[in-house]
CSV table of C-alpha atoms and ligand atoms in Angstrom, one decimal:
chain,number,residue,atom,x,y,z
A,748,MET,CA,-28.1,-68.2,-9.9
A,749,ILE,CA,-30.3,-65.9,-11.9
A,750,ILE,CA,-32.2,-63.2,-10.1
A,751,PHE,CA,-34.6,-60.7,-11.6
A,752,HIS,CA,-35.3,-57.6,-9.5
A,753,LEU,CA,-38.7,-56.2,-10.4
A,754,SER,CA,-39.2,-52.5,-9.5
A,755,THR,CA,-40.8,-49.3,-10.5
A,756,GLU,CA,-37.6,-47.3,-9.7
A,757,CYS,CA,-33.9,-47.7,-10.3
A,758,TYR,CA,-31.2,-45.1,-10.0
A,759,PRO,CA,-30.1,-43.4,-12.2
A,760,VAL,CA,-32.8,-44.4,-14.7
A,761,ALA,CA,-35.8,-43.1,-12.6
A,762,LYS,CA,-35.7,-42.1,-9.0
A,763,VAL,CA,-38.3,-40.8,-6.6
A,764,GLY,CA,-36.7,-42.0,-3.4
A,765,GLY,CA,-34.7,-44.6,-1.7
A,766,LEU,CA,-36.2,-47.5,-3.6
A,767,ALA,CA,-34.3,-46.3,-6.7
A,768,ASP,CA,-31.0,-46.2,-4.8
A,769,VAL,CA,-31.5,-49.7,-3.5
A,770,VAL,CA,-32.5,-51.2,-6.8
A,771,GLY,CA,-29.7,-49.3,-8.6
A,772,ALA,CA,-27.1,-50.7,-6.2
A,773,LEU,CA,-28.1,-54.1,-4.7
A,774,PRO,CA,-27.9,-56.0,-8.0
A,775,LYS,CA,-24.5,-54.5,-8.8
A,776,TYR,CA,-23.1,-55.7,-5.5
A,777,GLN,CA,-24.8,-59.1,-5.9
A,778,ASN,CA,-23.1,-59.5,-9.2
A,779,LYS,CA,-19.7,-59.2,-7.5
A,780,ILE,CA,-20.5,-62.4,-5.7
A,781,LYS,CA,-19.4,-65.5,-7.6
A,782,GLY,CA,-22.1,-67.4,-9.5
A,783,ILE,CA,-24.7,-64.6,-9.2
A,784,ASP,CA,-26.4,-63.0,-12.2
A,785,ALA,CA,-28.7,-60.3,-10.9
A,786,LYS,CA,-30.8,-58.2,-13.4
A,787,VAL,CA,-33.3,-55.4,-13.1
A,788,VAL,CA,-36.7,-55.1,-14.9
A,789,MET,CA,-38.6,-51.8,-14.7
A,790,PRO,CA,-41.1,-49.8,-16.7
A,791,TRP,CA,-39.9,-47.7,-19.6
A,792,TYR,CA,-40.4,-44.0,-18.6
A,793,ASN,CA,-39.8,-41.0,-20.7
A,794,LYS,CA,-36.5,-40.1,-19.0
A,795,SER,CA,-33.2,-38.7,-20.2
A,796,PHE,CA,-31.4,-42.0,-19.4
A,797,ILE,CA,-33.4,-43.7,-22.2
A,798,TYR,CA,-32.1,-41.2,-24.8
A,799,ASP,CA,-28.5,-41.2,-23.5
A,800,HIS,CA,-28.2,-45.0,-23.9
A,801,GLU,CA,-28.7,-47.6,-26.5
A,802,PHE,CA,-31.2,-50.4,-26.3
A,803,ASP,CA,-32.0,-53.6,-28.1
A,804,ILE,CA,-35.6,-54.6,-28.5
A,805,VAL,CA,-35.6,-58.1,-27.1
A,806,PHE,CA,-39.4,-58.8,-27.1
A,807,ASP,CA,-42.4,-57.4,-28.8
A,808,GLY,CA,-45.9,-58.8,-28.1
A,809,PHE,CA,-49.3,-58.1,-26.7
A,810,ILE,CA,-51.3,-58.6,-23.5
A,811,HIS,CA,-55.0,-58.4,-22.8
A,812,GLN,CA,-55.9,-56.2,-19.9
A,813,GLY,CA,-59.7,-56.6,-19.6
A,814,PRO,CA,-61.1,-55.5,-23.0
A,815,THR,CA,-58.0,-53.6,-24.0
A,816,MET,CA,-55.1,-55.1,-25.9
A,817,LEU,CA,-51.8,-53.5,-25.0
A,818,GLN,CA,-48.5,-53.7,-26.8
A,819,VAL,CA,-45.6,-54.8,-24.7
A,820,GLN,CA,-42.0,-54.2,-25.8
A,821,VAL,CA,-39.0,-55.1,-23.7
A,822,MET,CA,-35.7,-53.3,-24.3
A,823,LYS,CA,-32.3,-54.2,-23.0
A,824,GLU,CA,-29.7,-51.7,-22.3
A,825,LYS,CA,-26.8,-52.7,-24.6
A,826,THR,CA,-23.7,-52.3,-22.5
A,827,ASP,CA,-24.8,-53.2,-18.9
A,828,VAL,CA,-23.4,-49.9,-17.9
A,829,LEU,CA,-25.0,-50.0,-14.5
A,830,GLY,CA,-23.3,-53.2,-13.5
A,831,PHE,CA,-26.3,-55.4,-14.3
A,832,GLU,CA,-28.6,-56.2,-17.3
A,833,LEU,CA,-31.3,-53.6,-17.4
A,834,TYR,CA,-34.6,-54.4,-19.0
A,835,LEU,CA,-37.3,-51.8,-19.6
A,836,VAL,CA,-40.9,-52.7,-20.3
A,837,LYS,CA,-42.6,-50.3,-22.6
A,838,ILE,CA,-46.3,-50.3,-22.8
A,839,PRO,CA,-47.3,-47.4,-25.1
A,840,GLY,CA,-50.0,-45.2,-23.6
A,841,LEU,CA,-49.7,-46.6,-20.1
A,842,LEU,CA,-46.1,-46.9,-18.9
A,843,ASP,CA,-44.3,-44.5,-21.2
A,844,ARG,CA,-44.8,-41.5,-18.9
A,845,GLU,CA,-42.7,-38.8,-17.3
A,846,ASN,CA,-42.8,-40.2,-13.8
A,847,PRO,CA,-43.4,-43.5,-12.0
A,848,TYR,CA,-46.3,-42.3,-9.8
A,849,GLY,CA,-49.0,-39.7,-9.5
A,850,TYR,CA,-51.5,-40.9,-12.2
A,851,GLN,CA,-55.2,-41.6,-11.7
A,852,ASP,CA,-54.9,-45.0,-13.4
A,853,GLU,CA,-52.0,-46.2,-11.2
A,854,SER,CA,-53.7,-49.6,-10.6
A,855,PHE,CA,-53.9,-50.3,-14.3
A,856,GLN,CA,-50.3,-49.2,-14.7
A,857,PHE,CA,-48.8,-51.6,-12.2
A,858,LEU,CA,-51.1,-54.5,-13.2
A,859,ALA,CA,-50.0,-54.1,-16.8
A,860,PHE,CA,-46.4,-53.9,-15.8
A,861,GLN,CA,-46.5,-57.1,-13.8
A,862,HIS,CA,-48.6,-58.8,-16.5
A,863,GLY,CA,-46.2,-57.6,-19.2
A,864,VAL,CA,-43.1,-58.8,-17.4
A,865,LEU,CA,-44.5,-62.3,-16.8
A,866,HIS,CA,-45.9,-62.5,-20.3
A,867,TRP,CA,-42.4,-61.7,-21.7
A,868,LEU,CA,-40.6,-64.2,-19.5
A,869,SER,CA,-43.1,-67.0,-20.2
A,870,ALA,CA,-43.2,-66.3,-24.0
A,871,MET,CA,-39.4,-66.3,-24.2
A,872,GLN,CA,-39.1,-69.2,-21.8
A,873,ILE,CA,-36.9,-67.4,-19.5
A,874,ARG,CA,-37.0,-69.0,-16.1
A,875,PRO,CA,-35.0,-67.2,-13.4
A,876,ASP,CA,-34.1,-68.9,-10.1
A,877,VAL,CA,-35.6,-66.0,-8.2
A,878,LEU,CA,-38.0,-63.2,-8.8
A,879,HIS,CA,-37.3,-60.4,-6.3
A,880,CYS,CA,-40.3,-58.1,-6.0
A,881,HIS,CA,-39.9,-54.6,-4.6
A,882,ASP,CA,-42.9,-53.0,-2.8
A,883,TYR,CA,-46.6,-53.4,-3.7
A,884,HIS,CA,-46.2,-52.4,-7.3
A,885,THR,CA,-44.8,-55.8,-8.0
A,886,GLY,CA,-46.6,-57.6,-5.1
A,887,LEU,CA,-49.0,-59.6,-7.3
A,888,VAL,CA,-46.2,-61.4,-9.1
A,889,PRO,CA,-45.9,-64.2,-6.6
A,890,PHE,CA,-49.6,-64.9,-6.9
A,891,MET,CA,-49.7,-64.6,-10.6
A,892,ILE,CA,-46.9,-67.1,-11.3
A,893,GLU,CA,-48.6,-69.7,-9.1
A,894,HIS,CA,-52.3,-69.2,-10.0
A,895,CYS,CA,-52.5,-67.7,-13.5
A,896,PRO,CA,-52.4,-70.5,-16.2
A,897,GLU,CA,-50.9,-68.0,-18.7
A,898,PHE,CA,-47.7,-68.1,-16.7
A,899,SER,CA,-47.6,-71.8,-15.9
A,900,PHE,CA,-44.1,-71.9,-17.4
A,901,LEU,CA,-42.9,-69.9,-14.3
A,902,LYS,CA,-44.8,-71.9,-11.7
A,903,GLY,CA,-42.5,-72.8,-8.9
A,904,VAL,CA,-40.0,-70.0,-9.4
A,905,LYS,CA,-38.9,-68.8,-6.0
A,906,THR,CA,-40.2,-65.3,-5.0
A,907,VAL,CA,-38.9,-62.8,-2.5
A,908,GLY,CA,-40.8,-59.7,-1.7
A,909,THR,CA,-39.2,-56.7,-0.1
A,910,ILE,CA,-41.2,-54.1,1.8
A,911,HIS,CA,-39.6,-50.7,1.4
A,912,ASN,CA,-42.6,-48.9,2.6
A,913,GLY,CA,-45.6,-50.5,4.2
A,914,GLU,CA,-47.5,-47.2,4.3
A,915,TYR,CA,-48.3,-47.8,0.6
A,916,GLN,CA,-50.2,-51.0,-0.1
A,917,GLY,CA,-51.7,-50.4,-3.6
A,918,VAL,CA,-55.2,-51.2,-2.4
A,919,MET,CA,-57.9,-51.4,-5.2
A,920,GLY,CA,-61.5,-52.4,-5.4
A,921,TRP,CA,-62.7,-55.9,-6.6
A,922,ASN,CA,-64.0,-54.2,-9.7
A,923,MET,CA,-60.4,-54.2,-11.0
A,924,ILE,CA,-60.4,-58.0,-11.1
A,925,SER,CA,-61.4,-58.1,-14.8
A,926,TYR,CA,-58.0,-56.4,-15.6
A,927,MET,CA,-56.0,-59.2,-13.9
A,928,PRO,CA,-54.7,-62.0,-16.1
A,929,ALA,CA,-57.1,-65.0,-15.7
A,930,PHE,CA,-56.5,-66.9,-12.5
A,931,ASP,CA,-57.9,-69.8,-10.5
A,932,THR,CA,-60.9,-68.0,-9.0
A,933,TRP,CA,-61.1,-70.1,-5.9
A,934,LYS,CA,-57.7,-68.6,-4.9
A,935,TRP,CA,-59.3,-65.1,-4.7
A,936,GLY,CA,-58.8,-65.0,-1.0
A,937,LEU,CA,-55.0,-64.7,-1.5
A,938,LEU,CA,-55.7,-61.3,-3.2
A,939,ASP,CA,-58.1,-60.1,-0.6
A,940,TRP,CA,-57.6,-58.1,2.5
A,941,GLU,CA,-60.7,-56.8,4.3
A,942,GLY,CA,-62.8,-56.8,1.1
A,943,LEU,CA,-60.3,-55.2,-1.2
A,944,ILE,CA,-57.5,-56.4,-3.4
A,945,ASN,CA,-54.3,-55.6,-1.5
A,946,PRO,CA,-51.1,-56.2,-3.5
A,947,LEU,CA,-48.8,-55.8,-0.5
A,948,ALA,CA,-50.9,-58.2,1.6
A,949,CYS,CA,-50.9,-60.6,-1.4
A,950,MET,CA,-47.1,-60.4,-1.6
A,951,ILE,CA,-46.7,-61.3,2.1
A,952,LYS,CA,-49.1,-64.2,1.7
A,953,CYS,CA,-47.7,-65.6,-1.6
A,954,SER,CA,-44.0,-65.0,-1.7
A,955,HIS,CA,-41.7,-67.7,-0.4
A,956,ALA,CA,-40.0,-65.1,1.9
A,957,PHE,CA,-40.5,-61.5,2.5
A,958,THR,CA,-38.1,-58.9,3.9
A,959,ALA,CA,-38.3,-55.5,5.5
A,960,VAL,CA,-35.5,-53.0,4.8
A,961,SER,CA,-34.3,-53.1,8.5
A,962,GLN,CA,-34.7,-55.4,11.5
A,963,GLY,CA,-36.1,-52.4,13.5
A,964,TYR,CA,-38.8,-51.7,10.9
A,965,LEU,CA,-39.7,-55.4,10.7
A,966,GLU,CA,-40.3,-55.5,14.5
A,967,GLU,CA,-42.5,-52.4,14.2
A,968,LEU,CA,-44.6,-54.0,11.5
A,969,PHE,CA,-45.7,-56.7,13.9
A,970,ILE,CA,-47.3,-54.0,16.0
A,971,SER,CA,-48.3,-51.3,13.5
A,972,PHE,CA,-48.7,-51.9,9.8
A,973,ARG,CA,-51.8,-50.1,8.5
A,974,GLY,CA,-54.0,-53.1,9.2
A,975,LEU,CA,-51.6,-55.9,8.1
A,976,GLU,CA,-50.0,-56.5,11.5
A,977,GLY,CA,-52.0,-59.7,12.1
A,978,LEU,CA,-50.9,-60.9,8.7
A,979,VAL,CA,-47.2,-60.4,9.3
A,980,ARG,CA,-47.5,-62.1,12.7
A,981,ASN,CA,-49.1,-65.1,11.0
A,982,GLU,CA,-46.4,-65.2,8.4
A,983,TYR,CA,-43.5,-64.5,10.8
A,984,GLN,CA,-41.6,-67.6,9.8
A,985,LYS,CA,-40.8,-66.3,6.4
A,986,ALA,CA,-40.1,-62.7,7.5
A,987,TYR,CA,-36.6,-61.3,7.5
A,988,GLY,CA,-35.1,-57.9,8.3
A,989,ILE,CA,-32.2,-57.0,6.0
A,990,ILE,CA,-30.8,-53.5,6.3
A,991,ASN,CA,-30.0,-51.5,3.2
A,992,GLY,CA,-26.5,-50.5,2.3
A,993,ILE,CA,-25.4,-47.5,0.3
A,994,ASP,CA,-23.6,-47.4,-3.0
A,995,THR,CA,-20.2,-46.3,-1.8
A,996,GLU,CA,-19.0,-45.8,-5.4
A,997,VAL,CA,-21.7,-43.3,-6.1
A,998,TRP,CA,-21.6,-41.8,-2.6
A,999,ASN,CA,-17.9,-41.2,-2.2
A,1000,PRO,CA,-16.8,-37.8,-1.0
A,1001,GLU,CA,-13.4,-38.3,-2.5
A,1002,THR,CA,-14.7,-38.7,-6.1
A,1003,ASP,CA,-18.3,-37.4,-6.1
A,1004,PRO,CA,-18.4,-35.1,-9.2
A,1005,MET,CA,-21.4,-33.2,-7.7
A,1006,LEU,CA,-19.3,-31.7,-4.9
A,1007,ASP,CA,-17.5,-28.4,-5.1
A,1008,TYR,CA,-14.7,-29.6,-2.9
A,1009,ASN,CA,-14.0,-33.4,-2.6
A,1010,PHE,CA,-12.6,-34.7,0.6
A,1011,SER,CA,-11.3,-37.7,2.5
A,1012,GLN,CA,-10.7,-38.5,6.2
A,1013,GLU,CA,-7.4,-36.5,5.9
A,1014,ASN,CA,-8.8,-33.2,4.8
A,1015,ALA,CA,-12.5,-33.5,5.7
A,1016,ILE,CA,-12.5,-30.7,8.3
A,1017,GLU,CA,-11.1,-28.0,5.9
A,1018,GLN,CA,-12.9,-29.2,2.8
A,1019,LYS,CA,-16.3,-29.5,4.4
A,1020,LYS,CA,-15.9,-26.0,5.7
A,1021,LYS,CA,-15.2,-24.8,2.1
A,1022,ASN,CA,-18.3,-26.6,0.8
A,1023,LYS,CA,-20.3,-25.1,3.6
A,1024,GLU,CA,-19.1,-21.6,2.8
A,1025,LYS,CA,-19.9,-22.0,-0.9
A,1026,LEU,CA,-23.4,-23.3,-0.2
A,1027,CYS,CA,-24.1,-20.7,2.5
A,1028,GLY,CA,-23.0,-18.0,0.0
A,1029,GLU,CA,-25.4,-19.3,-2.6
A,1030,TYR,CA,-28.3,-19.3,-0.2
A,1031,GLN,CA,-27.4,-16.2,1.8
A,1032,LEU,CA,-26.8,-18.0,5.0
A,1033,ASN,CA,-24.1,-17.2,7.6
A,1034,PRO,CA,-21.4,-19.8,7.4
A,1035,GLU,CA,-20.2,-19.2,11.0
A,1036,LEU,CA,-23.4,-20.7,12.4
A,1037,PRO,CA,-24.1,-24.4,12.6
A,1038,LEU,CA,-26.0,-25.5,9.5
A,1039,PHE,CA,-28.9,-28.0,9.9
A,1040,ALA,CA,-30.5,-29.6,6.9
A,1041,PHE,CA,-33.6,-31.6,5.9
A,1042,ILE,CA,-33.7,-33.4,2.6
A,1043,GLY,CA,-36.8,-35.4,1.6
A,1044,ARG,CA,-40.3,-35.9,0.5
A,1045,PHE,CA,-42.8,-33.6,2.2
A,1046,ALA,CA,-44.9,-36.4,3.6
A,1047,THR,CA,-46.1,-36.9,7.2
A,1048,GLU,CA,-44.1,-40.2,7.5
A,1049,LYS,CA,-40.9,-38.0,7.1
A,1050,GLY,CA,-42.1,-35.6,9.7
A,1051,ALA,CA,-41.9,-32.8,7.1
A,1052,ASP,CA,-45.0,-31.2,8.5
A,1053,LEU,CA,-43.0,-30.4,11.6
A,1054,MET,CA,-40.4,-28.4,9.7
A,1055,PRO,CA,-42.1,-25.1,9.4
A,1056,ASP,CA,-42.7,-24.8,13.2
A,1057,VAL,CA,-39.2,-26.2,13.8
A,1058,VAL,CA,-37.8,-23.4,11.7
A,1059,TRP,CA,-39.6,-20.4,13.2
A,1060,ARG,CA,-39.9,-21.6,16.8
A,1061,GLY,CA,-36.3,-22.9,16.7
A,1062,ILE,CA,-34.9,-19.7,15.3
A,1063,GLN,CA,-36.8,-17.6,17.8
A,1064,GLN,CA,-36.0,-19.8,20.8
A,1065,THR,CA,-32.3,-19.8,20.1
A,1066,GLN,CA,-32.2,-16.2,19.0
A,1067,GLY,CA,-31.0,-17.2,15.6
A,1068,MET,CA,-28.1,-19.3,16.7
A,1069,PHE,CA,-28.3,-21.7,13.8
A,1070,ASN,CA,-29.0,-21.9,10.1
A,1071,ILE,CA,-31.4,-24.3,8.5
A,1072,MET,CA,-31.8,-25.4,4.9
A,1073,VAL,CA,-34.6,-27.6,3.5
A,1074,LEU,CA,-34.5,-29.4,0.1
A,1075,GLY,CA,-37.7,-31.2,-0.9
A,1076,SER,CA,-41.1,-31.1,-2.3
A,1077,GLY,CA,-44.6,-32.6,-1.9
A,1078,ASN,CA,-47.4,-31.5,0.3
A,1079,ALA,CA,-48.5,-28.0,-1.0
A,1080,TYR,CA,-49.3,-26.6,2.5
A,1081,ILE,CA,-45.8,-27.4,3.7
A,1082,GLU,CA,-44.2,-26.0,0.6
A,1083,ASN,CA,-46.2,-22.7,1.0
A,1084,ARG,CA,-45.3,-22.3,4.7
A,1085,LEU,CA,-41.7,-22.9,4.0
A,1086,ARG,CA,-41.7,-20.4,1.2
A,1087,GLU,CA,-43.2,-17.8,3.5
A,1088,LEU,CA,-40.6,-18.5,6.2
A,1089,ASP,CA,-37.8,-18.2,3.6
A,1090,HIS,CA,-38.9,-14.6,3.1
A,1091,ILE,CA,-39.0,-13.8,6.8
A,1092,TYR,CA,-35.9,-15.4,8.2
A,1093,THR,CA,-32.4,-14.9,7.0
A,1094,ASN,CA,-31.3,-18.0,8.9
A,1095,PHE,CA,-33.5,-20.2,6.7
A,1096,ALA,CA,-33.4,-21.3,3.1
A,1097,VAL,CA,-35.6,-23.6,1.2
A,1098,ASP,CA,-35.2,-25.1,-2.3
A,1099,LEU,CA,-38.4,-26.7,-3.5
A,1100,GLY,CA,-37.9,-29.5,-6.0
A,1101,TYR,CA,-36.0,-32.6,-6.7
A,1102,LYS,CA,-32.3,-31.9,-7.2
A,1103,GLU,CA,-29.9,-34.8,-7.0
A,1104,TYR,CA,-26.8,-32.6,-7.3
A,1105,LEU,CA,-27.9,-30.3,-4.5
A,1106,SER,CA,-28.7,-33.1,-2.2
A,1107,HIS,CA,-25.0,-34.2,-2.5
A,1108,LYS,CA,-23.8,-30.7,-1.9
A,1109,ILE,CA,-25.9,-30.4,1.2
A,1110,TYR,CA,-24.8,-33.8,2.6
A,1111,ALA,CA,-21.2,-32.6,2.2
A,1112,SER,CA,-21.8,-29.1,3.6
A,1113,ALA,CA,-24.2,-29.3,6.5
A,1114,ASP,CA,-23.1,-29.8,10.1
A,1115,PHE,CA,-26.2,-31.7,11.1
A,1116,LEU,CA,-29.0,-33.6,9.1
A,1117,LEU,CA,-32.5,-33.7,10.6
A,1118,MET,CA,-34.7,-36.7,10.2
A,1119,PRO,CA,-37.8,-36.4,12.4
A,1120,SER,CA,-39.5,-39.3,10.6
A,1121,ARG,CA,-42.6,-40.8,12.1
A,1122,VAL,CA,-42.1,-43.9,10.0
A,1123,GLU,CA,-38.7,-44.8,8.4
A,1124,PRO,CA,-38.3,-48.3,7.1
A,1125,CYS,CA,-34.6,-47.8,6.6
A,1126,GLY,CA,-33.7,-44.3,5.5
A,1127,LEU,CA,-30.7,-43.7,3.4
A,1128,ASN,CA,-30.2,-40.0,4.1
A,1129,GLN,CA,-28.6,-40.6,7.5
A,1130,MET,CA,-26.1,-43.0,5.9
A,1131,TYR,CA,-25.2,-40.6,3.1
A,1132,SER,CA,-24.8,-37.8,5.6
A,1133,MET,CA,-22.5,-39.9,7.9
A,1134,ARG,CA,-20.4,-40.9,4.9
A,1135,TYR,CA,-20.0,-37.2,4.1
A,1136,GLY,CA,-19.1,-36.3,7.7
A,1137,THR,CA,-22.5,-34.7,8.7
A,1138,VAL,CA,-23.9,-35.6,12.0
A,1139,PRO,CA,-27.4,-37.2,11.8
A,1140,ILE,CA,-30.2,-36.2,14.2
A,1141,VAL,CA,-32.9,-38.8,14.0
A,1142,ARG,CA,-36.1,-39.9,15.6
A,1143,TYR,CA,-35.5,-43.3,17.1
A,1144,THR,CA,-37.6,-45.4,14.8
A,1145,GLY,CA,-37.3,-48.2,12.1
A,1146,GLY,CA,-34.0,-48.2,10.3
A,1147,LEU,CA,-32.9,-45.0,11.9
A,1148,LYS,CA,-32.6,-46.8,15.3
A,1149,ASP,CA,-30.5,-49.5,13.6
A,1150,THR,CA,-28.0,-47.1,12.1
A,1151,VAL,CA,-27.7,-44.1,14.3
A,1152,GLN,CA,-26.8,-44.2,18.0
A,1153,ASP,CA,-26.7,-41.2,20.3
A,1154,ILE,CA,-23.4,-39.8,21.4
A,1155,SER,CA,-24.5,-40.3,25.0
A,1156,THR,CA,-24.5,-44.1,24.4
A,1157,GLY,CA,-21.2,-44.1,22.5
A,1158,GLY,CA,-22.6,-43.4,19.1
A,1159,ALA,CA,-21.8,-40.5,16.7
A,1160,GLY,CA,-25.3,-39.0,16.2
A,1161,LEU,CA,-28.3,-37.7,18.1
A,1162,ASN,CA,-31.5,-39.5,18.8
A,1163,PHE,CA,-34.9,-38.3,20.1
A,1164,THR,CA,-38.0,-40.3,20.8
A,1165,TYR,CA,-41.1,-38.3,20.0
A,1166,PRO,CA,-41.8,-36.8,16.6
A,1167,GLY,CA,-42.8,-33.4,17.8
A,1168,VAL,CA,-41.6,-29.8,17.3
A,1169,ASP,CA,-40.3,-29.4,20.9
A,1170,ASP,CA,-38.3,-32.6,20.7
A,1171,VAL,CA,-36.7,-31.6,17.4
A,1172,ILE,CA,-35.8,-28.2,18.8
A,1173,HIS,CA,-34.4,-29.7,21.9
A,1174,ALA,CA,-32.2,-31.9,19.7
A,1175,ILE,CA,-31.1,-28.8,17.8
A,1176,GLN,CA,-30.1,-27.2,21.0
A,1177,ARG,CA,-28.1,-30.2,22.0
A,1178,ALA,CA,-26.4,-30.1,18.6
A,1179,ILE,CA,-25.6,-26.4,18.9
A,1180,ASN,CA,-23.9,-27.1,22.1
A,1181,ILE,CA,-21.8,-29.9,20.5
A,1182,TYR,CA,-21.0,-27.6,17.6
A,1183,ARG,CA,-19.4,-25.1,20.0
A,1184,GLN,CA,-17.0,-27.7,21.3
A,1185,LYS,CA,-14.7,-27.8,18.3
A,1186,GLU,CA,-12.7,-30.9,19.2
A,1187,LEU,CA,-15.8,-32.9,19.9
A,1188,MET,CA,-17.4,-31.8,16.7
A,1189,GLU,CA,-14.4,-32.6,14.6
A,1190,ASN,CA,-14.2,-36.1,16.2
A,1191,LEU,CA,-17.8,-36.7,15.4
A,1192,ILE,CA,-17.3,-35.7,11.7
A,1193,LEU,CA,-14.4,-38.2,11.4
A,1194,SER,CA,-16.2,-41.0,13.3
A,1195,ASN,CA,-19.2,-40.7,11.2
A,1196,MET,CA,-17.1,-40.9,8.0
A,1197,LYS,CA,-15.7,-44.2,9.3
A,1198,PHE,CA,-19.0,-46.1,9.5
A,1199,ASP,CA,-19.2,-48.9,7.0
A,1200,PHE,CA,-22.6,-49.0,5.4
A,1201,SER,CA,-21.5,-50.7,2.2
A,1202,TRP,CA,-23.8,-53.1,0.4
A,1203,GLU,CA,-21.5,-56.2,0.6
A,1204,LYS,CA,-22.9,-57.7,3.8
A,1205,SER,CA,-26.5,-57.1,3.0
A,1206,ALA,CA,-26.1,-58.3,-0.6
A,1207,GLU,CA,-24.7,-61.6,0.8
A,1208,LYS,CA,-27.7,-61.8,3.2
A,1209,TYR,CA,-30.1,-61.7,0.3
A,1210,ILE,CA,-28.2,-64.4,-1.5
A,1211,ASP,CA,-28.3,-66.6,1.6
A,1212,LEU,CA,-32.0,-66.0,1.8
A,1213,TYR,CA,-32.5,-67.0,-1.9
A,1214,LYS,CA,-30.5,-70.1,-1.3
A,1215,LYS,CA,-32.7,-71.0,1.7
B,1419,ADP,P1,-37.6,-42.4,0.9
B,1419,ADP,O1,-37.3,-43.4,-0.1
B,1419,ADP,O2,-38.7,-42.8,1.9
B,1419,ADP,O3,-38.0,-41.1,0.3
B,1419,ADP,P2,-34.8,-42.7,1.7
B,1419,ADP,O4,-34.1,-42.0,2.9
B,1419,ADP,O5,-34.7,-44.1,1.6
B,1419,ADP,O6,-36.3,-42.1,1.8
B,1419,ADP,O7,-34.3,-42.1,0.4
B,1419,ADP,C1,-34.5,-40.8,-0.1
B,1419,ADP,C2,-33.5,-40.6,-1.3
B,1419,ADP,O8,-34.1,-39.6,-2.1
B,1419,ADP,C3,-32.2,-40.2,-0.9
B,1419,ADP,O9,-31.3,-40.6,-1.9
B,1419,ADP,C4,-32.3,-38.7,-0.8
B,1419,ADP,O10,-31.0,-38.0,-1.0
B,1419,ADP,C5,-33.2,-38.4,-2.0
B,1419,ADP,N1,-34.0,-37.2,-2.0
B,1419,ADP,C6,-35.1,-37.0,-1.3
B,1419,ADP,N2,-35.6,-35.8,-1.6
B,1419,ADP,C7,-34.8,-35.2,-2.5
B,1419,ADP,C8,-34.8,-34.0,-3.2
B,1419,ADP,N3,-35.7,-33.1,-3.0
B,1419,ADP,N4,-33.8,-33.7,-4.1
B,1419,ADP,C9,-32.8,-34.7,-4.2
B,1419,ADP,N5,-32.7,-35.9,-3.6
B,1419,ADP,C10,-33.7,-36.1,-2.8
B,1420,GLC,C1,-38.7,-46.5,1.3
B,1420,GLC,C2,-38.5,-46.0,2.8
B,1420,GLC,C3,-37.1,-45.7,3.2
B,1420,GLC,C4,-36.1,-46.7,2.6
B,1420,GLC,C5,-36.3,-46.8,1.1
B,1420,GLC,C6,-35.3,-47.8,0.5
B,1420,GLC,O1,-38.9,-45.4,0.4
B,1420,GLC,O2,-39.4,-45.0,3.1
B,1420,GLC,O3,-37.0,-45.6,4.6
B,1420,GLC,O4,-34.8,-46.3,2.9
B,1420,GLC,O5,-37.6,-47.3,0.8
B,1420,GLC,O6,-35.5,-49.1,1.0
């Protein structure tokens, strides 16, 4: 069975968040299953991975996007170093940028990517068994292969759409229609949602099946989905919740080259302490105090806006009984407030930016990881932290409620219900109390490390779905 994953991110080629981790790992694990050949297709960005690896040009052609003619080149990484065939679609002047997102002409960018991929597959007569589309950026593909004559060679290919984040739907005005490849116009309703072109809604309507990245999140989508709840309810028969796994080869505390001190179950307590001392030394934090961490995009879905108040009120209310470290970037107001607090409180450190190596060090060094997410389709941070023996403190939502249970109900983490500053501080106080009970804390570290979040099970579930 040949599967093409279509995505705008893939670790380690280009990563903004968890989408990259999933697309960098799922196909690798799928390829371990007999008879499966999973590949990844993504845009060509101006990233170091491109220069550190060799590529063959496997296609060179042109597409028309409205009045513009665009060159489309497809390059294949020569050695399949990632555990799958990697194809990069280069569209000079449109896709060959520094980053996947953040440009004014994003709608053109993703339309061209989808058009380019389907043009290449049709022209080269490559007909996979499944096209697996990730998020709205590739959400028009199921529509295009059925209703655009240009891709009639692909008509009937099975499509699966995965919703990693329903907050982003890629909505654009109908004026963009002239940039779509030509389609049967009487099918326009499949593209439309409330008077706009909505690629995520289109993916839900047109794919043979769609998935959410956890069962918990799927259930929430039926109730609250930025206007698409009625649509998912109508399409419930082809909706599936499949929890993400983590790449346990990349995220292995025994071998992770980004850690100062590697560790296993046998020496986790001592080695984690050494990692913590090193990190605290670098950020002038007191290693005797419990260390809380937050890693992530500064977006309201992540509850990042709560963090400045959690820091100053939390430190005041507990008279400085804990340390807290934040790694992330995004909303400028949050960044500025955290920067200010960094100057005021010695118990607090912030590192603004995207630093893969530092995230690994923090997962290995912190005692507790905070995730006050308002929306969390799956969340990978809690799983990484658990694998590295760090206790997750999560808001009970989406994938977080599927992966982290509270110690009061037999789990190894802490839950809270409401995404508010007081609730986070209350959870921090509970955690400080646990930290002071040495034996309990050590048991939690070891129990967390034992959880199995590997991809094997979920990779199988996707294959079962494709077969269905
Ligand atoms: P999302 O995809 O919504 O951002 P996930 O929990 O699925 O959330 O995945 C986030 C991924 O991005 C994790 O691998 C996390 O370690 C990483 N990450 C987030 N922010 C940063 C940062 N500032 N530096 C390094 N890694 C980060
Ligand atoms: C999205 C979600 C996150 C999920 C990730 C990978 O970015 O916000 O919760 O873990 O996709 O599926």
